[in-house]
Amino acid sequence: MAVPVAFFAVFFAYPVAAIVARGLKADGVWRLGRIAEVLAQSDVRHVLWFTSWQALASTALTLLVALPGAYVFARFDFPGKQVLRAVVTVPFVLPTVVVGTAFLALVGRGGLLDELWGVRLDTTVWAILLAHVFFNYAVVVRTVGGLWAQLDPRQEEAARMLGASRLRAWRQVTLPALAPAVAAAALMVFLFTFTSFGVVQILGGPTFSTLEVEIYRQTSQVFDLSTAAVLTLVQFAAVAAILAVHAWTVRRRETALRLVDAATTSRRPRGGGQWALLAGVLGTVLVLLVLPLAVLVQRSLGASGFGYYRALADDDGGAFLVPPIEAIGNSLQYAVAATAIAVVIGALAATALTRRDAGRFVRGFDALLMLPLGVSAVTVGFGFLIALDEPPLDLRSSWILVPLAQALVGVPFVVRTMLPVLRAVDGRLREAAAVLGASPWRVWREVDLPMVRRALLVAAGFAFAVSLGEFGATVFIARPDNPTLPVAVARLLGRPGDMNYGQAMALSTILMLVCAVALVVLERLRTDRSGEF
């Protein structure tokens, strides 16, 4: 635990504490009364209300749209199921900047809906809600559908034989068993939408602002660190509460159910109703998930073919000190370094968490590992500039600053991917190896590592994908001569002109393709020869 604890203490707790202290201390005295002053402001209360309201609305809408898809993937067997599963998962691994850009091309000014019917949604909250559903559809399908596929259907069939209607059998047998998974998925969707930044930054404009966007505005535009510090504390408290409830629902799901092999519960659709449900889910996937990405690709090509892509190699001396195309190489290099850091830190933490004699501190650290997913990335990025600015940790001019920030987001995915597999390793194998004289390092290398090698590769893939698309912290610390792809897209969208817009679409398409390739590799690693997870 020493290395993971030190990593999070230095590169997460310390920067966050530094920026909060900078905002709430004056002449060495804490100004705690500033918290009440900020929360009493009407515009801050409006931001808090909109953040909570849109997160609840996004969660409810996502559950409404995605639960039928979870049932289809859990209970139906049809041609192309694995391909469709990969398509559904693509939006979740996409950077939020790409998601915002894709919906801008669909519902924004000059977008597809504007051209066909004169309809624009980029100035309404509906664009944000739909983008959040697009981004989180896979969370519900994976979380709820994964459990649904393992529920024994004979329990519901027994209720039907005892006289219960189909609806009553589902409501009294299946729904209670699914409730923990639905709650866990809802909490994760709420967490992601509550802390939404890239989507709201692009689609919300000056009209809509979440806590994360307001922290960014107060920090980088208004330079009011005290207000930003208060909002950071509010978001931190909300995220901690969400994660505590999520941990409780996960424990309940793991201990209260008897599951069967998912391969035995799926079958081909029967009857017109089931085929209609399958067709409806396919239509939803095409319209909600595929169409925005297709429009993004179409806008990147424009009327000049690959003209926008060729323009990426030009140095216009405007928003960039280097040609925008160099952001591709920068992002790949940063993501590789961040992946290496995240895998090392995450693997060490996951290994420590599997020890049966782990104390309360270790078990508590398991929950703390999730905090970087919800705590303001903007705060972390700006905290890096404030805290890591003097020896022996003067990293402001070092290239490693960006991978370190990206690794903070990747570590939770590594831990969550490796932990179940490590816990499934029979402890008697380790004990036998130790009795035969193997050192702890050799036991891990020759017993654990061969069994978790695939999970380690999957974890590395997830860490690479999320590092590639990290935006909130990177927008602060990426140097102008070394921009990443998300930062380059945001800069291009912030400049007027069709060429800048087209180049933003081109870079977003490249970023989407790189993430999609990473997902295809993940799918091959996650599936066995039977094609089931």
Coordinates of C-alpha atoms in Angstrom, one line a residue:
M1 CA 0.0 0.0 0.0
A2 CA 2.9 2.4 0.5
V3 CA 3.3 3.3 -3.2
P4 CA -0.4 3.9 -3.9
V5 CA -0.9 5.8 -0.7
A6 CA 2.1 8.0 -1.4
F7 CA 0.9 8.6 -5.0
F8 CA -2.6 9.7 -4.0
A9 CA -1.3 11.8 -1.1
V10 CA 1.2 13.7 -3.3
F11 CA -0.7 14.0 -6.6
F12 CA -4.3 14.1 -5.4
A13 CA -4.8 15.0 -1.8
Y14 CA -2.0 17.6 -1.7
P15 CA -3.0 19.6 -4.9
V16 CA -6.7 19.6 -3.9
A17 CA -5.9 20.7 -0.4
A18 CA -3.5 23.4 -1.7
I19 CA -6.1 25.0 -3.9
V20 CA -8.8 24.9 -1.3
A21 CA -6.4 26.4 1.3
R22 CA -5.4 29.1 -1.2
G23 CA -9.0 30.1 -1.6
L24 CA -10.1 29.9 2.0
K25 CA -7.0 31.3 3.8
A26 CA -6.0 35.0 4.0
D27 CA -2.9 36.0 5.9
G28 CA -2.7 32.6 7.5
V29 CA -6.3 32.7 8.8
W30 CA -9.0 30.4 7.6
R31 CA -12.1 32.3 6.3
L32 CA -14.7 29.6 6.9
G33 CA -17.4 32.2 6.8
R34 CA -16.7 32.5 3.1
I35 CA -18.5 29.2 2.7
A36 CA -21.8 30.6 3.9
E37 CA -21.2 33.8 1.8
V38 CA -20.7 31.9 -1.4
L39 CA -23.6 29.5 -0.8
A40 CA -25.9 32.5 -0.2
Q41 CA -25.3 33.9 -3.6
S42 CA -28.2 33.5 -6.0
D43 CA -26.1 32.6 -9.0
V44 CA -24.3 29.9 -7.0
R45 CA -27.6 28.4 -5.8
H46 CA -28.8 28.4 -9.4
V47 CA -25.7 26.4 -10.4
L48 CA -26.2 24.0 -7.6
W49 CA -29.9 23.6 -8.5
F50 CA -29.1 23.0 -12.2
T51 CA -26.3 20.6 -11.5
S52 CA -28.6 18.4 -9.3
W53 CA -31.6 18.8 -11.5
Q54 CA -29.9 17.9 -14.8
A55 CA -28.1 15.0 -13.1
L56 CA -31.4 13.6 -11.8
A57 CA -33.1 14.1 -15.2
S58 CA -30.2 12.6 -17.1
T59 CA -30.2 9.5 -14.8
A60 CA -34.0 9.0 -15.1
L61 CA -33.9 9.4 -18.9
T62 CA -30.9 7.1 -19.2
L63 CA -32.6 4.4 -17.2
L64 CA -35.8 4.8 -19.3
V65 CA -34.0 4.4 -22.6
A66 CA -31.3 1.8 -21.6
L67 CA -33.2 -0.7 -19.5
P68 CA -34.9 -2.3 -22.5
G69 CA -31.5 -2.6 -24.1
A70 CA -30.2 -4.3 -20.9
Y71 CA -33.0 -6.9 -21.2
V72 CA -32.3 -7.5 -24.9
F73 CA -28.6 -8.1 -24.3
A74 CA -29.3 -10.3 -21.2
R75 CA -32.1 -12.5 -22.5
F76 CA -31.9 -12.5 -26.4
D77 CA -29.5 -14.3 -28.6
F78 CA -29.3 -12.8 -32.1
P79 CA -26.8 -12.5 -35.0
G80 CA -24.3 -9.6 -34.5
K81 CA -24.9 -9.4 -30.8
Q82 CA -21.2 -9.0 -30.0
V83 CA -20.8 -6.3 -32.6
L84 CA -23.8 -4.4 -31.3
R85 CA -22.4 -4.8 -27.7
A86 CA -19.2 -3.1 -28.9
V87 CA -21.1 -0.3 -30.6
V88 CA -23.1 0.3 -27.5
T89 CA -19.9 0.6 -25.4
V90 CA -18.0 2.9 -27.8
P91 CA -19.7 6.1 -26.5
F92 CA -18.6 5.4 -22.9
V93 CA -14.9 5.3 -23.7
L94 CA -15.1 8.4 -25.9
P95 CA -13.8 11.7 -24.4
T96 CA -16.6 14.1 -23.3
V97 CA -15.2 16.7 -25.8
V98 CA -15.9 14.3 -28.7
V99 CA -19.4 13.6 -27.3
G100 CA -20.1 17.3 -27.1
T101 CA -18.7 17.9 -30.6
A102 CA -20.7 15.1 -32.1
F103 CA -24.0 16.5 -30.7
L104 CA -23.0 20.0 -31.7
A105 CA -22.7 18.6 -35.3
L106 CA -26.1 17.0 -34.9
V107 CA -28.3 19.6 -33.0
G108 CA -26.2 22.8 -33.1
R109 CA -26.1 25.7 -35.5
G110 CA -25.6 24.4 -39.0
G111 CA -26.0 20.8 -37.7
L112 CA -28.0 18.1 -39.3
L113 CA -31.3 19.0 -37.6
D114 CA -30.8 22.6 -38.4
E115 CA -30.2 21.9 -42.1
L116 CA -33.2 19.5 -42.5
W117 CA -35.9 21.0 -40.4
G118 CA -34.5 24.3 -39.0
V119 CA -34.4 22.8 -35.5
R120 CA -31.6 23.7 -33.0
L121 CA -31.2 22.2 -29.5
D122 CA -27.7 23.5 -28.6
T123 CA -29.3 26.4 -26.7
T124 CA -31.7 24.1 -24.7
V125 CA -31.1 21.7 -21.9
W126 CA -32.3 18.8 -24.1
A127 CA -29.0 18.7 -26.0
I128 CA -27.2 18.2 -22.6
L129 CA -29.6 15.5 -21.5
L130 CA -29.4 13.6 -24.8
A131 CA -25.6 13.8 -24.8
H132 CA -25.6 12.4 -21.2
V133 CA -27.9 9.5 -22.3
F134 CA -25.6 8.8 -25.2
F135 CA -22.5 8.8 -22.9
N136 CA -24.0 6.6 -20.1
Y137 CA -26.2 4.2 -22.1
A138 CA -23.5 1.5 -21.8
V139 CA -23.3 2.0 -18.0
V140 CA -26.9 0.7 -17.6
V141 CA -26.6 -2.0 -20.2
R142 CA -23.4 -3.4 -18.8
T143 CA -24.3 -3.1 -15.1
V144 CA -27.9 -4.2 -15.2
G145 CA -27.7 -6.4 -18.3
G146 CA -24.7 -8.2 -16.9
L147 CA -26.6 -9.2 -13.7
W148 CA -29.9 -9.8 -15.6
A149 CA -28.1 -12.4 -17.8
Q150 CA -27.0 -14.3 -14.7
L151 CA -30.4 -14.4 -13.0
D152 CA -32.1 -17.8 -13.1
P153 CA -35.2 -17.4 -15.3
R154 CA -36.7 -20.5 -13.7
Q155 CA -37.6 -18.4 -10.6
E156 CA -39.9 -16.2 -12.7
E157 CA -41.2 -19.2 -14.6
A158 CA -42.1 -20.8 -11.3
A159 CA -44.1 -17.7 -10.3
R160 CA -45.9 -17.9 -13.6
M161 CA -46.9 -21.5 -13.0
L162 CA -48.3 -20.5 -9.6
G163 CA -50.7 -18.1 -11.3
A164 CA -48.9 -14.8 -11.4
S165 CA -49.2 -12.7 -14.5
R166 CA -46.1 -11.9 -16.5
L167 CA -46.0 -8.3 -15.1
R168 CA -46.6 -9.5 -11.5
A169 CA -43.9 -12.2 -11.8
W170 CA -41.4 -9.6 -13.1
R171 CA -42.4 -7.0 -10.5
Q172 CA -42.2 -9.4 -7.5
V173 CA -39.4 -11.8 -8.6
T174 CA -37.0 -10.2 -11.1
L175 CA -37.2 -6.5 -10.2
P176 CA -36.2 -7.1 -6.5
A177 CA -33.2 -9.1 -7.6
L178 CA -32.3 -6.4 -10.2
A179 CA -32.8 -3.5 -7.7
P180 CA -29.2 -3.4 -6.4
A181 CA -27.8 -3.4 -10.0
V182 CA -30.3 -0.7 -11.1
A183 CA -29.4 1.4 -8.1
A184 CA -25.6 0.9 -8.7
A185 CA -26.0 1.9 -12.4
A186 CA -28.2 4.9 -11.5
L187 CA -25.7 6.1 -8.9
M188 CA -22.8 5.9 -11.4
V189 CA -24.8 7.7 -14.1
F190 CA -25.7 10.4 -11.5
L191 CA -22.0 10.7 -10.5
F192 CA -20.9 11.1 -14.1
T193 CA -23.6 13.7 -15.0
F194 CA -23.3 15.5 -11.7
T195 CA -19.6 16.2 -12.4
S196 CA -20.1 16.7 -16.2
F197 CA -17.7 19.2 -17.7
G198 CA -16.8 18.7 -21.4
V199 CA -20.4 18.1 -22.5
V200 CA -21.9 21.1 -20.7
Q201 CA -18.9 23.3 -21.6
I202 CA -19.5 22.7 -25.3
L203 CA -23.3 22.4 -25.5
G204 CA -24.4 24.6 -22.5
G205 CA -22.6 27.8 -23.6
P206 CA -23.2 30.7 -21.3
T207 CA -26.7 29.6 -20.4
F208 CA -26.1 26.4 -18.5
S209 CA -23.3 25.7 -16.0
T210 CA -22.7 22.7 -13.7
L211 CA -20.5 22.8 -10.6
E212 CA -17.5 21.6 -12.6
V213 CA -18.0 24.2 -15.3
E214 CA -18.5 26.9 -12.7
I215 CA -15.3 25.9 -10.9
Y216 CA -13.5 26.2 -14.2
R217 CA -15.0 29.6 -14.9
Q218 CA -14.2 31.0 -11.4
T219 CA -10.7 29.6 -11.6
S220 CA -9.6 30.5 -15.1
Q221 CA -11.8 33.5 -16.1
V222 CA -12.9 35.3 -13.0
F223 CA -9.9 34.3 -10.9
D224 CA -12.0 34.0 -7.7
L225 CA -10.3 31.2 -5.9
S226 CA -12.3 31.4 -2.8
T227 CA -15.6 30.8 -4.7
A228 CA -13.9 28.0 -6.6
A229 CA -12.7 26.4 -3.3
V230 CA -16.2 26.5 -1.8
L231 CA -17.7 24.9 -4.9
T232 CA -14.9 22.2 -4.8
L233 CA -15.8 21.4 -1.2
V234 CA -19.5 21.1 -2.1
Q235 CA -18.8 18.8 -5.0
F236 CA -16.3 16.7 -2.9
A237 CA -19.0 16.2 -0.2
A238 CA -21.6 15.3 -2.7
V239 CA -19.3 12.8 -4.5
A240 CA -18.3 11.2 -1.2
A241 CA -21.9 10.6 -0.3
I242 CA -22.7 9.2 -3.8
L243 CA -19.7 6.8 -3.6
A244 CA -20.7 5.7 -0.1
V245 CA -24.2 4.8 -1.2
H246 CA -22.7 3.1 -4.3
A247 CA -20.4 1.0 -2.2
W248 CA -23.3 -0.2 -0.1
T249 CA -25.4 -1.2 -3.2
V250 CA -22.4 -3.1 -4.7
R251 CA -21.9 -5.1 -1.5
R252 CA -25.6 -5.9 -1.4
R253 CA -25.6 -7.1 -5.0
E254 CA -22.5 -9.3 -4.4
T255 CA -23.9 -11.0 -1.3
A256 CA -27.6 -11.4 -1.8
L257 CA -27.9 -13.2 -5.1
R258 CA -27.5 -16.7 -6.5
L259 CA -26.4 -16.5 -10.1
V260 CA -26.2 -19.0 -13.0
D261 CA -24.1 -19.1 -16.2
A262 CA -25.1 -16.3 -18.5
A263 CA -24.7 -18.5 -21.5
T264 CA -27.7 -20.6 -20.4
T265 CA -30.2 -17.8 -20.0
S266 CA -30.2 -16.2 -23.5
R267 CA -32.3 -17.5 -26.4
R268 CA -33.6 -16.3 -29.8
P269 CA -36.6 -13.9 -29.6
R270 CA -40.0 -15.5 -29.8
G271 CA -43.2 -13.9 -31.0
G272 CA -44.0 -10.6 -32.5
G273 CA -43.6 -8.7 -29.2
Q274 CA -40.1 -9.8 -28.5
W275 CA -39.0 -9.2 -32.1
A276 CA -40.6 -5.7 -31.9
L277 CA -38.6 -5.0 -28.7
L278 CA -35.4 -6.1 -30.4
A279 CA -36.2 -3.8 -33.4
G280 CA -36.9 -0.9 -31.0
V281 CA -33.6 -1.4 -29.2
L282 CA -31.8 -1.5 -32.5
G283 CA -33.5 1.6 -33.7
T284 CA -32.6 3.4 -30.5
V285 CA -29.0 2.4 -30.8
L286 CA -28.9 3.6 -34.4
V287 CA -30.6 7.0 -33.7
L288 CA -29.1 7.8 -30.3
L289 CA -25.6 6.3 -30.5
V290 CA -24.6 5.8 -34.2
L291 CA -26.2 8.9 -35.8
P292 CA -24.3 11.5 -33.8
L293 CA -21.0 9.8 -34.6
A294 CA -21.9 9.4 -38.3
V295 CA -22.7 13.1 -38.4
L296 CA -19.4 13.9 -36.8
V297 CA -17.5 11.9 -39.5
Q298 CA -19.6 13.6 -42.2
R299 CA -18.9 17.1 -40.9
S300 CA -15.2 16.3 -40.7
L301 CA -15.2 15.6 -44.4
G302 CA -17.3 18.5 -45.4
A303 CA -17.6 19.5 -49.1
S304 CA -13.9 19.4 -49.7
G305 CA -13.3 15.8 -48.8
F306 CA -10.2 15.5 -46.6
G307 CA -9.4 19.2 -46.8
Y308 CA -10.0 19.7 -43.0
Y309 CA -7.6 16.8 -42.3
R310 CA -4.9 18.3 -44.5
A311 CA -5.3 21.6 -42.8
L312 CA -4.4 20.0 -39.5
A313 CA -0.8 20.0 -40.7
D314 CA -0.7 23.8 -41.2
D315 CA 0.8 26.1 -38.6
D316 CA -1.5 29.2 -38.6
G317 CA 0.2 30.9 -35.7
G318 CA -3.2 31.4 -34.0
A319 CA -4.5 29.2 -31.2
F320 CA -1.5 26.8 -31.6
L321 CA 2.2 27.2 -31.5
V322 CA 2.5 24.0 -33.5
P323 CA 0.4 22.4 -36.2
P324 CA -2.8 20.9 -34.6
I325 CA -1.9 17.4 -36.0
E326 CA 0.9 17.2 -33.5
A327 CA -1.7 16.9 -30.8
I328 CA -2.2 13.3 -32.0
G329 CA 1.3 12.3 -31.2
N330 CA 1.3 14.2 -27.9
S331 CA -1.9 12.5 -26.8
L332 CA -0.6 9.0 -27.6
Q333 CA 2.7 9.6 -25.8
Y334 CA 0.9 11.1 -22.7
A335 CA -1.6 8.2 -22.7
V336 CA 1.1 5.5 -22.8
A337 CA 3.0 7.1 -19.9
A338 CA -0.3 7.6 -17.9
T339 CA -1.3 4.0 -18.6
A340 CA 2.1 2.7 -17.3
I341 CA 1.7 4.8 -14.1
A342 CA -1.9 3.8 -13.6
V343 CA -1.2 0.0 -14.1
V344 CA 1.6 0.0 -11.6
I345 CA -0.3 2.0 -9.0
G346 CA -3.6 0.3 -9.6
A347 CA -2.1 -3.2 -9.6
L348 CA -0.3 -2.6 -6.3
A349 CA -3.5 -1.2 -4.7
A350 CA -5.6 -4.1 -6.0
T351 CA -3.1 -6.7 -4.8
A352 CA -3.1 -5.1 -1.3
L353 CA -6.9 -5.0 -1.2
T354 CA -7.2 -8.7 -1.7
R355 CA -5.3 -9.6 1.5
R356 CA -7.6 -11.3 4.0
D357 CA -5.9 -9.6 6.9
A358 CA -6.4 -6.1 5.4
G359 CA -7.4 -3.6 8.1
R360 CA -9.9 -0.9 8.1
F361 CA -7.4 1.6 6.6
V362 CA -7.0 -0.6 3.5
R363 CA -10.7 -1.2 3.1
G364 CA -11.3 2.5 3.4
F365 CA -8.7 3.2 0.8
D366 CA -10.7 1.1 -1.6
A367 CA -13.5 3.7 -1.5
L368 CA -11.1 6.6 -1.7
L369 CA -9.6 5.2 -5.0
M370 CA -12.9 6.2 -6.7
L371 CA -12.8 9.8 -5.6
P372 CA -10.7 11.0 -8.7
L373 CA -13.6 10.0 -10.9
G374 CA -15.9 12.5 -9.1
V375 CA -13.7 15.2 -7.6
S376 CA -13.3 18.2 -9.9
A377 CA -10.6 17.5 -12.5
V378 CA -10.4 21.3 -12.9
T379 CA -9.4 21.6 -9.3
V380 CA -6.8 18.9 -9.6
G381 CA -5.3 20.5 -12.7
F382 CA -5.1 23.9 -11.2
G383 CA -3.9 22.4 -7.9
F384 CA -1.0 20.9 -9.8
L385 CA 0.1 24.3 -10.9
I386 CA -0.2 25.8 -7.4
A387 CA 1.2 22.9 -5.3
L388 CA 3.9 21.4 -7.6
D389 CA 5.7 24.6 -8.2
E390 CA 8.8 24.4 -5.9
P391 CA 11.6 21.9 -5.3
P392 CA 11.7 19.0 -4.8
L393 CA 8.4 18.8 -6.7
D394 CA 8.7 21.7 -9.2
L395 CA 7.0 19.9 -12.1
R396 CA 5.3 22.9 -13.9
S397 CA 7.6 22.7 -16.9
S398 CA 7.9 18.9 -16.9
W399 CA 6.1 16.8 -19.5
I400 CA 5.3 14.2 -16.8
L401 CA 2.7 16.5 -15.2
V402 CA 0.0 15.6 -17.8
P403 CA 0.4 11.8 -17.5
L404 CA 0.3 12.1 -13.7
A405 CA -3.0 13.9 -13.9
Q406 CA -4.4 11.4 -16.5
A407 CA -3.2 8.5 -14.4
L408 CA -5.3 9.7 -11.4
V409 CA -8.4 9.0 -13.6
G410 CA -7.1 5.7 -14.9
V411 CA -6.2 4.1 -11.5
P412 CA -9.8 3.5 -10.4
F413 CA -10.5 1.6 -13.7
V414 CA -7.4 -0.5 -13.1
V415 CA -8.4 -1.4 -9.6
R416 CA -12.1 -2.1 -10.4
T417 CA -11.0 -4.4 -13.3
M418 CA -8.3 -6.4 -11.5
L419 CA -9.9 -6.6 -8.0
P420 CA -12.6 -9.2 -8.8
V421 CA -10.1 -11.4 -10.6
L422 CA -7.5 -11.2 -7.9
R423 CA -10.2 -12.0 -5.3
A424 CA -11.2 -15.1 -7.3
V425 CA -7.6 -16.6 -7.0
D426 CA -7.7 -19.5 -4.6
G427 CA -5.7 -18.4 -1.6
R428 CA -4.5 -22.0 -1.0
L429 CA -2.4 -21.8 -4.1
R430 CA -0.5 -18.8 -2.6
E431 CA -0.2 -20.7 0.7
A432 CA 1.2 -23.8 -1.0
A433 CA 3.8 -21.7 -3.0
A434 CA 4.8 -20.0 0.3
V435 CA 5.2 -23.3 2.1
L436 CA 7.5 -24.5 -0.7
G437 CA 9.8 -21.6 0.0
A438 CA 8.6 -19.0 -2.6
S439 CA 9.0 -15.3 -1.6
P440 CA 6.0 -13.1 -1.7
W441 CA 7.2 -11.5 -4.9
R442 CA 7.7 -14.9 -6.5
V443 CA 4.3 -16.0 -5.3
W444 CA 2.7 -13.0 -7.0
R445 CA 4.7 -13.5 -10.2
E446 CA 4.1 -17.2 -10.6
V447 CA 0.6 -17.7 -9.1
D448 CA -1.3 -14.4 -9.4
L449 CA 0.1 -12.9 -12.5
P450 CA -0.6 -15.8 -14.9
M451 CA -4.2 -15.8 -13.7
V452 CA -4.7 -12.0 -14.0
R453 CA -2.7 -11.3 -17.1
R454 CA -5.8 -10.8 -19.2
A455 CA -7.4 -8.6 -16.6
L456 CA -4.2 -6.6 -16.5
L457 CA -4.3 -6.1 -20.2
V458 CA -8.0 -5.0 -20.1
A459 CA -7.2 -2.6 -17.2
A460 CA -4.4 -1.1 -19.3
G461 CA -6.7 -0.7 -22.2
F462 CA -9.3 1.2 -20.1
A463 CA -6.6 3.3 -18.5
F464 CA -5.3 4.2 -22.0
A465 CA -8.8 5.1 -23.3
V466 CA -9.7 7.4 -20.3
S467 CA -6.2 9.0 -20.3
L468 CA -6.5 9.7 -24.0
G469 CA -9.7 11.7 -23.5
E470 CA -9.0 13.4 -20.1
F471 CA -9.8 17.1 -20.5
G472 CA -10.7 18.8 -17.2
A473 CA -7.2 18.7 -15.7
T474 CA -5.2 18.6 -18.9
V475 CA -6.8 21.9 -20.1
F476 CA -4.8 23.7 -17.3
I477 CA -1.5 21.9 -17.5
A478 CA -1.0 21.0 -21.1
R479 CA 1.7 23.4 -22.6
P480 CA 0.7 25.5 -25.6
D481 CA 3.4 23.8 -27.7
N482 CA 2.2 20.3 -26.6
P483 CA -1.6 20.3 -26.7
T484 CA -3.5 17.1 -26.4
L485 CA -6.4 16.1 -28.7
P486 CA -9.2 17.1 -26.3
V487 CA -7.5 20.5 -25.6
A488 CA -6.9 21.1 -29.3
V489 CA -10.6 20.3 -30.1
A490 CA -11.8 22.8 -27.5
R491 CA -9.5 25.5 -28.7
L492 CA -10.6 25.1 -32.3
L493 CA -14.3 25.1 -31.3
G494 CA -13.6 28.4 -29.4
R495 CA -12.5 30.1 -32.6
P496 CA -14.9 31.4 -35.3
G497 CA -14.8 30.2 -38.9
D498 CA -15.7 27.1 -40.9
M499 CA -12.1 26.0 -41.2
N500 CA -11.7 25.9 -37.4
Y501 CA -15.0 24.1 -37.0
G502 CA -14.1 21.5 -39.6
Q503 CA -10.7 20.9 -38.1
A504 CA -12.3 20.4 -34.7
M505 CA -14.6 17.8 -36.3
A506 CA -11.6 16.1 -37.9
L507 CA -9.6 15.9 -34.7
S508 CA -12.7 14.6 -32.9
T509 CA -13.1 11.9 -35.5
I510 CA -9.5 10.9 -35.2
L511 CA -9.9 10.7 -31.4
M512 CA -13.0 8.7 -31.8
L513 CA -11.3 6.2 -34.1
V514 CA -8.4 5.7 -31.7
C515 CA -10.8 5.1 -28.8
A516 CA -12.8 2.7 -30.9
V517 CA -9.7 0.7 -31.8
A518 CA -8.8 0.5 -28.1
L519 CA -12.3 -0.8 -27.4
V520 CA -12.1 -3.5 -30.1
V521 CA -8.9 -4.7 -28.5
L522 CA -10.6 -4.7 -25.1
E523 CA -13.5 -6.7 -26.4
R524 CA -11.2 -9.4 -27.8
L525 CA -9.4 -9.6 -24.5
R526 CA -12.6 -9.7 -22.4
T527 CA -14.3 -12.4 -24.4
D528 CA -13.4 -16.1 -24.3
R529 CA -13.7 -18.6 -27.1
S530 CA -17.4 -18.9 -26.6
G531 CA -17.9 -15.2 -27.1
E532 CA -19.5 -14.7 -23.6
F533 CA -18.2 -12.4 -20.9

